[in-house]
PDB file of C-alpha atoms in Angstrom:
ATOM      1  CA  MET A 116     -44.109  17.787 -33.837  1.00 44.00           C
ATOM      2  CA  GLY A 117     -40.983  17.825 -31.734  1.00 50.00           C
ATOM      3  CA  ARG A 118     -37.993  20.007 -32.486  1.00 61.00           C
ATOM      4  CA  LEU A 119     -35.664  18.609 -35.135  1.00 64.00           C
ATOM      5  CA  ALA A 120     -32.291  17.490 -33.827  1.00 70.00           C
ATOM      6  CA  ALA A 121     -29.461  19.823 -34.814  1.00 72.00           C
ATOM      7  CA  LEU A 122     -27.270  18.444 -37.580  1.00 72.00           C
ATOM      8  CA  ILE A 123     -23.672  18.026 -36.452  1.00 73.00           C
ATOM      9  CA  GLU A 124     -20.764  17.987 -38.866  1.00 72.00           C
ATOM     10  CA  LEU A 125     -17.218  18.053 -37.471  1.00 74.00           C
ATOM     11  CA  SER A 126     -13.931  19.217 -38.882  1.00 74.00           C
ATOM     12  CA  GLU A 127     -10.891  17.023 -38.253  1.00 77.00           C
ATOM     13  CA  LYS A 128      -9.625  19.497 -35.657  1.00 77.00           C
ATOM     14  CA  GLU A 129     -12.956  19.571 -33.799  1.00 76.00           C
ATOM     15  CA  ARG A 130     -13.195  15.778 -33.803  1.00 77.00           C
ATOM     16  CA  GLY A 131      -9.688  15.489 -32.418  1.00 77.00           C
ATOM     17  CA  GLU A 132     -10.395  17.953 -29.604  1.00 75.00           C
ATOM     18  CA  LEU A 133     -13.679  16.279 -28.723  1.00 75.00           C
ATOM     19  CA  GLU A 134     -12.097  12.825 -28.644  1.00 75.00           C
ATOM     20  CA  GLY A 135      -9.381  14.195 -26.381  1.00 75.00           C
ATOM     21  CA  LEU A 136     -11.960  15.653 -23.982  1.00 73.00           C
ATOM     22  CA  SER A 137     -13.932  12.413 -23.851  1.00 72.00           C
ATOM     23  CA  ARG A 138     -10.863  10.266 -23.083  1.00 70.00           C
ATOM     24  CA  ARG A 139      -8.659  12.500 -20.941  1.00 62.00           C
ATOM     25  CA  ARG A 140      -8.701  11.452 -17.291  1.00 57.00           C
ATOM     26  CA  ARG A 141      -8.502  14.991 -15.955  1.00 53.00           C
ATOM     27  CA  THR A 142     -11.523  16.195 -17.956  1.00 52.00           C
ATOM     28  CA  ALA A 143     -14.526  17.018 -15.776  1.00 60.00           C
ATOM     29  CA  GLN A 144     -17.148  14.284 -15.979  1.00 64.00           C
ATOM     30  CA  GLY A 145     -19.846  16.589 -17.332  1.00 70.00           C
ATOM     31  CA  LEU A 146     -17.619  17.992 -20.086  1.00 73.00           C
ATOM     32  CA  ALA A 147     -16.508  14.498 -21.096  1.00 75.00           C
ATOM     33  CA  GLN A 148     -20.155  13.438 -21.418  1.00 76.00           C
ATOM     34  CA  ARG A 149     -20.969  16.477 -23.582  1.00 77.00           C
ATOM     35  CA  ALA A 150     -18.048  15.717 -25.878  1.00 78.00           C
ATOM     36  CA  GLN A 151     -19.285  12.131 -26.205  1.00 78.00           C
ATOM     37  CA  ILE A 152     -22.807  13.363 -27.054  1.00 80.00           C
ATOM     38  CA  VAL A 153     -21.504  15.564 -29.878  1.00 79.00           C
ATOM     39  CA  LEU A 154     -19.293  12.784 -31.255  1.00 79.00           C
ATOM     40  CA  LEU A 155     -22.218  10.348 -31.334  1.00 80.00           C
ATOM     41  CA  ALA A 156     -24.431  12.983 -32.947  1.00 78.00           C
ATOM     42  CA  ALA A 157     -21.808  13.536 -35.639  1.00 77.00           C
ATOM     43  CA  ASP A 158     -21.877   9.777 -36.293  1.00 75.00           C
ATOM     44  CA  GLY A 159     -25.584  10.073 -37.170  1.00 74.00           C
ATOM     45  CA  LEU A 160     -27.168   8.619 -34.024  1.00 78.00           C
ATOM     46  CA  GLU A 161     -30.559   9.835 -32.870  1.00 78.00           C
ATOM     47  CA  ASN A 162     -31.012  11.504 -29.499  1.00 78.00           C
ATOM     48  CA  LYS A 163     -32.599   8.410 -27.936  1.00 80.00           C
ATOM     49  CA  ALA A 164     -29.704   6.183 -28.928  1.00 80.00           C
ATOM     50  CA  ILE A 165     -27.192   8.813 -27.814  1.00 80.00           C
ATOM     51  CA  ALA A 166     -28.917   9.089 -24.427  1.00 79.00           C
ATOM     52  CA  GLU A 167     -28.598   5.328 -23.895  1.00 79.00           C
ATOM     53  CA  ARG A 168     -24.919   5.304 -24.900  1.00 76.00           C
ATOM     54  CA  ALA A 169     -23.930   8.392 -22.919  1.00 77.00           C
ATOM     55  CA  GLY A 170     -26.034   7.730 -19.818  1.00 76.00           C
ATOM     56  CA  ALA A 171     -28.065  10.937 -20.181  1.00 78.00           C
ATOM     57  CA  VAL A 172     -31.685  11.910 -20.799  1.00 79.00           C
ATOM     58  CA  GLU A 173     -32.914  12.937 -24.258  1.00 77.00           C
ATOM     59  CA  ASN A 174     -33.511  16.561 -23.279  1.00 80.00           C
ATOM     60  CA  THR A 175     -29.888  16.855 -22.146  1.00 80.00           C
ATOM     61  CA  VAL A 176     -28.684  15.351 -25.429  1.00 79.00           C
ATOM     62  CA  GLY A 177     -30.794  17.802 -27.422  1.00 77.00           C
ATOM     63  CA  LYS A 178     -29.530  20.744 -25.376  1.00 79.00           C
ATOM     64  CA  TRP A 179     -25.842  20.054 -25.988  1.00 77.00           C
ATOM     65  CA  ARG A 180     -26.412  19.270 -29.678  1.00 76.00           C
ATOM     66  CA  ARG A 181     -28.007  22.685 -30.125  1.00 79.00           C
ATOM     67  CA  ARG A 182     -25.356  24.448 -28.050  1.00 78.00           C
ATOM     68  CA  PHE A 183     -22.577  22.904 -30.132  1.00 76.00           C
ATOM     69  CA  ALA A 184     -24.335  23.678 -33.416  1.00 77.00           C
ATOM     70  CA  GLU A 185     -24.640  27.340 -32.377  1.00 76.00           C
ATOM     71  CA  LYS A 186     -21.312  27.978 -30.615  1.00 74.00           C
ATOM     72  CA  ARG A 187     -19.160  24.970 -31.522  1.00 77.00           C
ATOM     73  CA  LEU A 188     -16.689  23.958 -28.771  1.00 70.00           C
ATOM     74  CA  ASP A 189     -17.384  27.089 -26.721  1.00 67.00           C
ATOM     75  CA  GLY A 190     -20.985  25.958 -26.420  1.00 66.00           C
ATOM     76  CA  LEU A 191     -19.974  22.968 -24.306  1.00 69.00           C
ATOM     77  CA  LEU A 192     -18.606  25.143 -21.502  1.00 66.00           C
ATOM     78  CA  ASP A 193     -20.760  26.055 -18.529  1.00 58.00           C
ATOM     79  CA  GLU A 194     -22.260  29.524 -18.704  1.00 56.00           C
ATOM     80  CA  PRO A 195     -21.643  31.895 -15.789  1.00 55.00           C
ATOM     81  CA  ARG A 196     -24.247  31.356 -13.118  1.00 55.00           C
ATOM     82  CA  PRO A 197     -26.220  34.233 -11.636  1.00 59.00           C
ATOM     83  CA  GLY A 198     -25.435  35.211  -8.079  1.00 60.00           C
ATOM     84  CA  ARG A 199     -24.065  37.922  -5.861  1.00 65.00           C
ATOM     85  CA  PRO A 200     -20.710  39.205  -7.125  1.00 66.00           C
ATOM     86  CA  ARG A 201     -17.775  38.646  -4.802  1.00 66.00           C
ATOM     87  CA  GLU A 202     -17.092  41.448  -2.369  1.00 71.00           C
ATOM     88  CA  ILE A 203     -13.307  41.163  -2.293  1.00 78.00           C
ATOM     89  CA  GLY A 204     -11.278  42.373  -5.282  1.00 81.00           C
ATOM     90  CA  ASP A 205      -8.172  40.926  -6.912  1.00 83.00           C
ATOM     91  CA  ASP A 206      -5.876  43.406  -5.145  1.00 87.00           C
ATOM     92  CA  GLU A 207      -7.243  42.442  -1.738  1.00 89.00           C
ATOM     93  CA  ILE A 208      -6.869  38.766  -2.551  1.00 90.00           C
ATOM     94  CA  ALA A 209      -3.276  39.337  -3.645  1.00 90.00           C
ATOM     95  CA  GLU A 210      -2.535  41.234  -0.430  1.00 92.00           C
ATOM     96  CA  THR A 211      -4.027  38.446   1.692  1.00 93.00           C
ATOM     97  CA  VAL A 212      -1.857  35.891  -0.103  1.00 93.00           C
ATOM     98  CA  ARG A 213       1.223  38.118   0.320  1.00 93.00           C
ATOM     99  CA  LEU A 214       0.621  38.529   4.047  1.00 93.00           C
ATOM    100  CA  THR A 215       0.145  34.790   4.438  1.00 94.00           C
ATOM    101  CA  LEU A 216       3.388  33.956   2.634  1.00 93.00           C
ATOM    102  CA  GLU A 217       5.666  36.755   3.787  1.00 93.00           C
ATOM    103  CA  THR A 218       4.577  37.734   7.324  1.00 93.00           C
ATOM    104  CA  THR A 219       3.520  36.289  10.654  1.00 93.00           C
ATOM    105  CA  PRO A 220       1.239  37.758  13.341  1.00 92.00           C
ATOM    106  CA  LYS A 221       2.883  39.571  16.241  1.00 89.00           C
ATOM    107  CA  ASP A 222       1.739  37.043  18.840  1.00 88.00           C
ATOM    108  CA  ALA A 223       2.136  33.741  16.976  1.00 92.00           C
ATOM    109  CA  THR A 224       4.389  31.755  14.654  1.00 94.00           C
ATOM    110  CA  HIS A 225       1.733  31.374  11.947  1.00 94.00           C
ATOM    111  CA  TRP A 226      -1.576  32.793  10.793  1.00 95.00           C
ATOM    112  CA  SER A 227      -4.958  31.378  11.733  1.00 95.00           C
ATOM    113  CA  LEU A 228      -8.226  32.069   9.944  1.00 94.00           C
ATOM    114  CA  ARG A 229      -9.352  34.451  12.674  1.00 94.00           C
ATOM    115  CA  SER A 230      -6.083  36.353  13.013  1.00 94.00           C
ATOM    116  CA  MET A 231      -5.835  36.897   9.244  1.00 94.00           C
ATOM    117  CA  ALA A 232      -9.513  37.844   9.059  1.00 93.00           C
ATOM    118  CA  GLU A 233      -8.986  40.509  11.715  1.00 93.00           C
ATOM    119  CA  THR A 234      -5.896  41.842   9.953  1.00 93.00           C
ATOM    120  CA  VAL A 235      -7.491  42.247   6.502  1.00 92.00           C
ATOM    121  CA  ASP A 236     -11.015  42.955   7.832  1.00 91.00           C
ATOM    122  CA  HIS A 237     -12.804  40.091   6.100  1.00 91.00           C
ATOM    123  CA  ALA A 238     -14.796  37.131   7.361  1.00 91.00           C
ATOM    124  CA  PRO A 239     -12.899  33.931   8.280  1.00 93.00           C
ATOM    125  CA  SER A 240     -14.943  32.096   5.634  1.00 91.00           C
ATOM    126  CA  THR A 241     -13.530  34.471   2.992  1.00 92.00           C
ATOM    127  CA  ILE A 242      -9.977  33.813   4.173  1.00 93.00           C
ATOM    128  CA  HIS A 243     -10.680  30.080   4.088  1.00 94.00           C
ATOM    129  CA  ARG A 244     -11.800  30.276   0.441  1.00 92.00           C
ATOM    130  CA  ILE A 245      -8.707  32.284  -0.534  1.00 92.00           C
ATOM    131  CA  TRP A 246      -6.330  29.896   1.217  1.00 94.00           C
ATOM    132  CA  ARG A 247      -8.054  26.888  -0.294  1.00 92.00           C
ATOM    133  CA  ALA A 248      -7.904  28.409  -3.788  1.00 90.00           C
ATOM    134  CA  PHE A 249      -4.163  29.055  -3.489  1.00 91.00           C
ATOM    135  CA  GLY A 250      -3.315  25.858  -1.612  1.00 92.00           C
ATOM    136  CA  LEU A 251      -2.190  27.664   1.549  1.00 92.00           C
ATOM    137  CA  GLN A 252      -2.204  25.856   4.907  1.00 94.00           C
ATOM    138  CA  PRO A 253      -0.429  28.017   7.511  1.00 94.00           C
ATOM    139  CA  HIS A 254      -1.453  25.681  10.351  1.00 92.00           C
ATOM    140  CA  ARG A 255       0.571  22.802   8.893  1.00 93.00           C
ATOM    141  CA  ALA A 256       4.319  22.205   8.757  1.00 91.00           C
ATOM    142  CA  GLU A 257       6.481  19.271   7.698  1.00 89.00           C
ATOM    143  CA  SER A 258      10.022  18.394   8.724  1.00 84.00           C
ATOM    144  CA  PHE A 259      12.943  17.400   6.526  1.00 79.00           C
ATOM    145  CA  LYS A 260      16.659  16.817   6.797  1.00 77.00           C
ATOM    146  CA  LEU A 261      19.314  16.876   4.105  1.00 75.00           C
ATOM    147  CA  SER A 262      22.721  15.322   4.512  1.00 77.00           C
ATOM    148  CA  THR A 263      25.297  18.110   4.553  1.00 79.00           C
ATOM    149  CA  THR A 264      28.222  16.114   5.953  1.00 81.00           C
ATOM    150  CA  ASP A 265      28.538  13.290   3.425  1.00 83.00           C
ATOM    151  CA  PRO A 266      30.743  14.351   0.478  1.00 86.00           C
ATOM    152  CA  LEU A 267      29.578  11.301  -1.509  1.00 88.00           C
ATOM    153  CA  PHE A 268      25.852  11.912  -0.942  1.00 89.00           C
ATOM    154  CA  VAL A 269      24.914  12.132  -4.640  1.00 89.00           C
ATOM    155  CA  GLU A 270      27.049   9.142  -5.640  1.00 91.00           C
ATOM    156  CA  LYS A 271      25.559   6.947  -2.889  1.00 91.00           C
ATOM    157  CA  VAL A 272      21.995   7.913  -3.741  1.00 91.00           C
ATOM    158  CA  ARG A 273      22.567   7.144  -7.420  1.00 93.00           C
ATOM    159  CA  ASP A 274      24.164   3.815  -6.546  1.00 93.00           C
ATOM    160  CA  ILE A 275      21.299   2.681  -4.295  1.00 93.00           C
ATOM    161  CA  VAL A 276      18.481   3.991  -6.478  1.00 93.00           C
ATOM    162  CA  GLY A 277      20.178   2.288  -9.422  1.00 92.00           C
ATOM    163  CA  LEU A 278      20.010  -1.007  -7.523  1.00 92.00           C
ATOM    164  CA  TYR A 279      16.304  -0.482  -6.869  1.00 93.00           C
ATOM    165  CA  MET A 280      15.466   0.420 -10.469  1.00 92.00           C
ATOM    166  CA  ALA A 281      17.719  -2.133 -12.222  1.00 90.00           C
ATOM    167  CA  PRO A 282      18.871  -4.931  -9.910  1.00 89.00           C
ATOM    168  CA  PRO A 283      21.859  -6.930 -11.218  1.00 90.00           C
ATOM    169  CA  GLU A 284      21.192 -10.326 -12.747  1.00 90.00           C
ATOM    170  CA  HIS A 285      21.738 -13.413 -10.592  1.00 91.00           C
ATOM    171  CA  ALA A 286      21.707 -11.234  -7.487  1.00 92.00           C
ATOM    172  CA  LEU A 287      19.451 -10.286  -4.599  1.00 93.00           C
ATOM    173  CA  VAL A 288      19.167  -6.695  -3.331  1.00 94.00           C
ATOM    174  CA  LEU A 289      18.396  -6.647   0.381  1.00 95.00           C
ATOM    175  CA  CYS A 290      17.655  -3.546   2.476  1.00 95.00           C
ATOM    176  CA  VAL A 291      18.777  -4.273   6.023  1.00 95.00           C
ATOM    177  CA  ASP A 292      18.261  -2.436   9.297  1.00 94.00           C
ATOM    178  CA  GLU A 293      17.040  -3.014  12.825  1.00 94.00           C
ATOM    179  CA  LYS A 294      14.096  -1.593  14.719  1.00 93.00           C
ATOM    180  CA  SER A 295      15.534  -1.485  18.208  1.00 92.00           C
ATOM    181  CA  HIS A 296      13.962  -1.205  21.657  1.00 93.00           C
ATOM    182  CA  ILE A 297      10.425  -2.201  20.648  1.00 93.00           C
ATOM    183  CA  GLN A 298       8.536  -2.086  23.935  1.00 93.00           C
ATOM    184  CA  ALA A 299       6.032  -4.708  25.036  1.00 92.00           C
ATOM    185  CA  LEU A 300       3.359  -2.456  26.518  1.00 90.00           C
ATOM    186  CA  ASP A 301       0.224  -3.370  28.416  1.00 90.00           C
ATOM    187  CA  ARG A 302      -2.361  -0.694  29.210  1.00 88.00           C
ATOM    188  CA  SER A 303      -2.957  -0.054  32.895  1.00 87.00           C
ATOM    189  CA  GLN A 304      -6.678  -0.727  32.408  1.00 88.00           C
ATOM    190  CA  PRO A 305      -8.607  -2.865  29.905  1.00 87.00           C
ATOM    191  CA  VAL A 306      -9.155  -1.375  26.455  1.00 86.00           C
ATOM    192  CA  LEU A 307     -12.764  -0.326  25.850  1.00 88.00           C
ATOM    193  CA  PRO A 308     -13.703  -1.644  22.390  1.00 87.00           C
ATOM    194  CA  MET A 309     -15.272   0.351  19.590  1.00 89.00           C
ATOM    195  CA  ARG A 310     -19.082   0.593  19.554  1.00 89.00           C
ATOM    196  CA  PRO A 311     -21.518   2.259  17.161  1.00 90.00           C
ATOM    197  CA  GLY A 312     -21.002   5.982  17.577  1.00 88.00           C
ATOM    198  CA  GLN A 313     -17.951   5.591  19.847  1.00 90.00           C
ATOM    199  CA  ILE A 314     -14.308   4.985  18.966  1.00 91.00           C
ATOM    200  CA  GLU A 315     -12.023   2.582  20.805  1.00 90.00           C
ATOM    201  CA  ARG A 316     -10.756   3.996  24.103  1.00 90.00           C
ATOM    202  CA  ARG A 317      -7.625   3.168  26.052  1.00 87.00           C
ATOM    203  CA  SER A 318      -5.870   4.540  29.110  1.00 87.00           C
ATOM    204  CA  HIS A 319      -2.983   6.912  28.484  1.00 86.00           C
ATOM    205  CA  ASP A 320      -0.656   5.111  30.919  1.00 87.00           C
ATOM    206  CA  TYR A 321       0.862   1.674  30.495  1.00 87.00           C
ATOM    207  CA  THR A 322       3.072  -0.988  32.019  1.00 90.00           C
ATOM    208  CA  ARG A 323       6.342  -2.035  30.366  1.00 92.00           C
ATOM    209  CA  HIS A 324       7.096  -5.738  30.010  1.00 91.00           C
ATOM    210  CA  GLY A 325      10.512  -5.656  28.364  1.00 92.00           C
ATOM    211  CA  VAL A 326      11.886  -4.815  24.935  1.00 93.00           C
ATOM    212  CA  THR A 327      12.980  -6.626  21.803  1.00 94.00           C
ATOM    213  CA  SER A 328      14.834  -5.612  18.643  1.00 94.00           C
ATOM    214  CA  LEU A 329      13.789  -6.665  15.165  1.00 94.00           C
ATOM    215  CA  PHE A 330      16.451  -7.199  12.520  1.00 95.00           C
ATOM    216  CA  ALA A 331      14.939  -7.263   9.031  1.00 95.00           C
ATOM    217  CA  ALA A 332      16.102  -7.657   5.429  1.00 95.00           C
ATOM    218  CA  LEU A 333      13.702  -6.581   2.679  1.00 94.00           C
ATOM    219  CA  ASP A 334      13.991  -8.153  -0.777  1.00 93.00           C
ATOM    220  CA  ILE A 335      13.126  -5.145  -2.944  1.00 91.00           C
ATOM    221  CA  ALA A 336      12.139  -7.338  -5.912  1.00 90.00           C
ATOM    222  CA  THR A 337       9.480  -9.395  -4.103  1.00 90.00           C
ATOM    223  CA  GLY A 338       8.781  -7.532  -0.858  1.00 90.00           C
ATOM    224  CA  ARG A 339       9.712 -10.647   1.112  1.00 92.00           C
ATOM    225  CA  ILE A 340      11.115 -10.064   4.581  1.00 93.00           C
ATOM    226  CA  ILE A 341      13.770 -12.076   6.367  1.00 93.00           C
ATOM    227  CA  GLY A 342      13.260 -11.124  10.000  1.00 93.00           C
ATOM    228  CA  LYS A 343      14.563 -12.147  13.393  1.00 93.00           C
ATOM    229  CA  CYS A 344      13.991 -10.755  16.887  1.00 94.00           C
ATOM    230  CA  TYR A 345      16.774 -10.474  19.436  1.00 93.00           C
ATOM    231  CA  ARG A 346      16.687  -9.130  22.964  1.00 91.00           C
ATOM    232  CA  ARG A 347      19.715  -6.903  22.250  1.00 88.00           C
ATOM    233  CA  HIS A 348      21.078  -5.180  19.125  1.00 88.00           C
ATOM    234  CA  ARG A 349      24.847  -5.440  19.346  1.00 90.00           C
ATOM    235  CA  SER A 350      27.233  -6.456  16.581  1.00 91.00           C
ATOM    236  CA  GLN A 351      26.980 -10.064  17.855  1.00 92.00           C
ATOM    237  CA  GLU A 352      23.260 -10.105  17.098  1.00 93.00           C
ATOM    238  CA  PHE A 353      23.824  -8.417  13.754  1.00 94.00           C
ATOM    239  CA  ARG A 354      26.370 -11.060  12.766  1.00 94.00           C
ATOM    240  CA  ARG A 355      23.943 -13.817  13.760  1.00 94.00           C
ATOM    241  CA  PHE A 356      21.311 -12.141  11.601  1.00 95.00           C
ATOM    242  CA  LEU A 357      23.725 -12.094   8.659  1.00 95.00           C
ATOM    243  CA  ASP A 358      24.077 -15.849   9.210  1.00 94.00           C
ATOM    244  CA  GLU A 359      20.277 -16.085   8.892  1.00 94.00           C
ATOM    245  CA  ILE A 360      20.415 -14.258   5.553  1.00 95.00           C
ATOM    246  CA  GLU A 361      23.325 -16.376   4.332  1.00 94.00           C
ATOM    247  CA  ALA A 362      21.353 -19.539   5.037  1.00 94.00           C
ATOM    248  CA  ALA A 363      18.138 -18.214   3.432  1.00 93.00           C
ATOM    249  CA  VAL A 364      19.606 -16.970   0.121  1.00 93.00           C
ATOM    250  CA  PRO A 365      20.483 -19.575  -2.547  1.00 93.00           C
ATOM    251  CA  LYS A 366      24.215 -20.070  -2.958  1.00 92.00           C
ATOM    252  CA  ASP A 367      24.185 -19.172  -6.665  1.00 92.00           C
ATOM    253  CA  LEU A 368      22.994 -15.608  -6.023  1.00 94.00           C
ATOM    254  CA  ASP A 369      25.114 -12.582  -5.159  1.00 94.00           C
ATOM    255  CA  ILE A 370      23.841 -10.435  -2.280  1.00 95.00           C
ATOM    256  CA  HIS A 371      23.794  -6.625  -2.473  1.00 95.00           C
ATOM    257  CA  LEU A 372      23.311  -5.268   1.034  1.00 95.00           C
ATOM    258  CA  VAL A 373      21.881  -1.760   1.531  1.00 95.00           C
ATOM    259  CA  MET A 374      22.428  -0.532   5.084  1.00 93.00           C
ATOM    260  CA  ASP A 375      23.343   2.568   7.073  1.00 91.00           C
ATOM    261  CA  ASN A 376      26.506   3.597   8.915  1.00 86.00           C
ATOM    262  CA  TYR A 377      25.358   2.514  12.366  1.00 88.00           C
ATOM    263  CA  ALA A 378      28.319   1.459  14.530  1.00 88.00           C
ATOM    264  CA  THR A 379      26.948  -2.072  14.926  1.00 89.00           C
ATOM    265  CA  HIS A 380      27.279  -2.554  11.164  1.00 91.00           C
ATOM    266  CA  LYS A 381      30.933  -1.523  10.963  1.00 88.00           C
ATOM    267  CA  THR A 382      32.744  -3.402  13.738  1.00 92.00           C
ATOM    268  CA  GLN A 383      35.808  -5.472  12.900  1.00 93.00           C
ATOM    269  CA  THR A 384      33.800  -8.636  13.501  1.00 92.00           C
ATOM    270  CA  ILE A 385      31.309  -7.673  10.804  1.00 93.00           C
ATOM    271  CA  ARG A 386      34.031  -6.562   8.405  1.00 93.00           C
ATOM    272  CA  ASN A 387      35.845  -9.853   8.808  1.00 93.00           C
ATOM    273  CA  TRP A 388      32.605 -11.782   8.275  1.00 94.00           C
ATOM    274  CA  LEU A 389      31.861  -9.909   5.028  1.00 93.00           C
ATOM    275  CA  ALA A 390      35.457 -10.163   3.780  1.00 93.00           C
ATOM    276  CA  LYS A 391      35.241 -13.975   3.890  1.00 93.00           C
ATOM    277  CA  ARG A 392      32.145 -13.979   1.644  1.00 93.00           C
ATOM    278  CA  PRO A 393      32.910 -12.561  -1.812  1.00 92.00           C
ATOM    279  CA  ARG A 394      29.310 -12.818  -3.004  1.00 94.00           C
ATOM    280  CA  TRP A 395      28.303 -10.089  -0.506  1.00 94.00           C
ATOM    281  CA  ARG A 396      28.525  -6.444  -1.622  1.00 94.00           C
ATOM    282  CA  VAL A 397      27.747  -3.601   0.762  1.00 94.00           C
ATOM    283  CA  HIS A 398      26.112  -0.301  -0.265  1.00 94.00           C
ATOM    284  CA  LEU A 399      26.098   2.259   2.560  1.00 92.00           C
ATOM    285  CA  THR A 400      23.356   4.886   2.636  1.00 92.00           C
ATOM    286  CA  PRO A 401      24.431   8.538   3.021  1.00 90.00           C
ATOM    287  CA  THR A 402      24.428  10.064   6.482  1.00 86.00           C
ATOM    288  CA  SER A 403      21.031  11.435   7.575  1.00 83.00           C
ATOM    289  CA  ALA A 404      19.326   9.557   4.734  1.00 85.00           C
ATOM    290  CA  SER A 405      17.557   6.619   6.347  1.00 83.00           C
ATOM    291  CA  TRP A 406      14.583   7.374   4.059  1.00 85.00           C
ATOM    292  CA  ILE A 407      16.441   5.799   1.139  1.00 90.00           C
ATOM    293  CA  ASN A 408      16.481   2.402   2.857  1.00 93.00           C
ATOM    294  CA  GLN A 409      13.233   0.720   1.814  1.00 93.00           C
ATOM    295  CA  VAL A 410      13.042  -1.530   4.870  1.00 94.00           C
ATOM    296  CA  GLU A 411      12.082   1.599   6.833  1.00 93.00           C
ATOM    297  CA  ARG A 412       8.729   1.460   5.041  1.00 93.00           C
ATOM    298  CA  PHE A 413       8.188  -2.033   6.410  1.00 93.00           C
ATOM    299  CA  PHE A 414       9.027  -0.829   9.929  1.00 94.00           C
ATOM    300  CA  ALA A 415       6.547   2.051   9.577  1.00 93.00           C
ATOM    301  CA  ASN A 416       3.738  -0.305   8.513  1.00 93.00           C
ATOM    302  CA  LEU A 417       4.573  -2.719  11.324  1.00 93.00           C
ATOM    303  CA  THR A 418       4.389   0.096  13.864  1.00 93.00           C
ATOM    304  CA  GLU A 419       1.093   1.409  12.495  1.00 92.00           C
ATOM    305  CA  LYS A 420      -0.695  -1.912  12.098  1.00 91.00           C
ATOM    306  CA  GLN A 421       0.648  -4.036  14.934  1.00 90.00           C
ATOM    307  CA  ILE A 422       2.728  -2.242  17.563  1.00 90.00           C
ATOM    308  CA  ARG A 423       1.264   1.197  18.296  1.00 90.00           C
ATOM    309  CA  ARG A 424      -2.175  -0.021  19.387  1.00 88.00           C
ATOM    310  CA  GLY A 425      -1.131  -3.516  20.400  1.00 88.00           C
ATOM    311  CA  VAL A 426      -1.391  -4.869  23.937  1.00 90.00           C
ATOM    312  CA  HIS A 427       1.509  -7.178  24.792  1.00 91.00           C
ATOM    313  CA  ARG A 428       2.025  -8.555  28.281  1.00 92.00           C
ATOM    314  CA  SER A 429       5.471 -10.014  27.552  1.00 92.00           C
ATOM    315  CA  THR A 430       8.251  -9.805  25.008  1.00 93.00           C
ATOM    316  CA  ARG A 431       7.252 -13.312  23.924  1.00 94.00           C
ATOM    317  CA  GLN A 432       3.782 -12.017  23.002  1.00 93.00           C
ATOM    318  CA  LEU A 433       5.294  -9.026  21.209  1.00 93.00           C
ATOM    319  CA  GLU A 434       7.676 -11.165  19.168  1.00 93.00           C
ATOM    320  CA  ALA A 435       4.849 -13.559  18.291  1.00 93.00           C
ATOM    321  CA  ALA A 436       2.754 -10.619  17.047  1.00 93.00           C
ATOM    322  CA  ILE A 437       5.652  -9.389  14.889  1.00 93.00           C
ATOM    323  CA  LYS A 438       6.142 -12.862  13.390  1.00 92.00           C
ATOM    324  CA  THR A 439       2.417 -13.174  12.677  1.00 92.00           C
ATOM    325  CA  TYR A 440       2.332  -9.785  10.951  1.00 91.00           C
ATOM    326  CA  ASN A 441       5.316 -10.679   8.768  1.00 90.00           C
ATOM    327  CA  ARG A 442       3.911 -14.098   7.893  1.00 90.00           C
ATOM    328  CA  GLU A 443       0.463 -12.778   6.964  1.00 89.00           C
ATOM    329  CA  ARG A 444       1.737  -9.892   4.809  1.00 85.00           C
ATOM    330  CA  GLN A 445       3.785 -12.273   2.696  1.00 81.00           C
ATOM    331  CA  ARG A 446       0.917 -14.596   1.769  1.00 76.00           C
TER     332      ARG A 446
END
């Protein structure tokens, strides 16, 4: 005869904890399965039926039933595995972390695996495990910039973020900016296409075939782009682009314009144009805060997907590629 399945009876507290483990997204997959096995066992199911429901084999079901019956919730945790004990103690780990965070090597701006390994007299693989455990990446750095010259920085951010989160009724919120001096570049030699086992290759030098500037207005509610390319990016072109927006937006909607303090946007011509149109309201981004203007995300995607690796032998080709990208993304 086979071994009798362990009888499982749960208290309300145990059932609640097990249900939480089985449903919580961050629970490890194995632990979630064990919790499900115990819950099904408590409902009176046999090991075969539990195995089918939980996607496990019967021996595994029997194992975790017994472990829970003997040790309750603690029985579902993995037991320590045998193996060689680690050679580096907690104090040495703490010192390695301290050196990483608070010092730099004498001949460099940041630590490498080898330089730290030589300093603390441990293998580079050991340093790698410590850094990975503590989320340390000395070889990486990111840049940032905070506006320190705009006294209304907080007020402007709140105003613009408020527009994004709760746009006014009967109004359109448009993020406007221009991507200037986009170069039509042709590689000096033909691009060698990707093949199995080999990435695409291109020459490092190129030939310029002119530039264009893209003026764009992003509707933050729908992601729709109103875009127009001009060969220059003066206030005259910006005013003509505002005419494009005026014609594209229904007359019964107010227009909230989010834009930066670029000189082209603040000439007397532009001010006069806006003053004659009461449905337009301008929201200026803080200085050094272009990141708050959502149209910059569109420009970044355009650069990544169409411009950076594109081959354009004329500004006409470049502008056609930009129009195609915008048209396809809005389908």
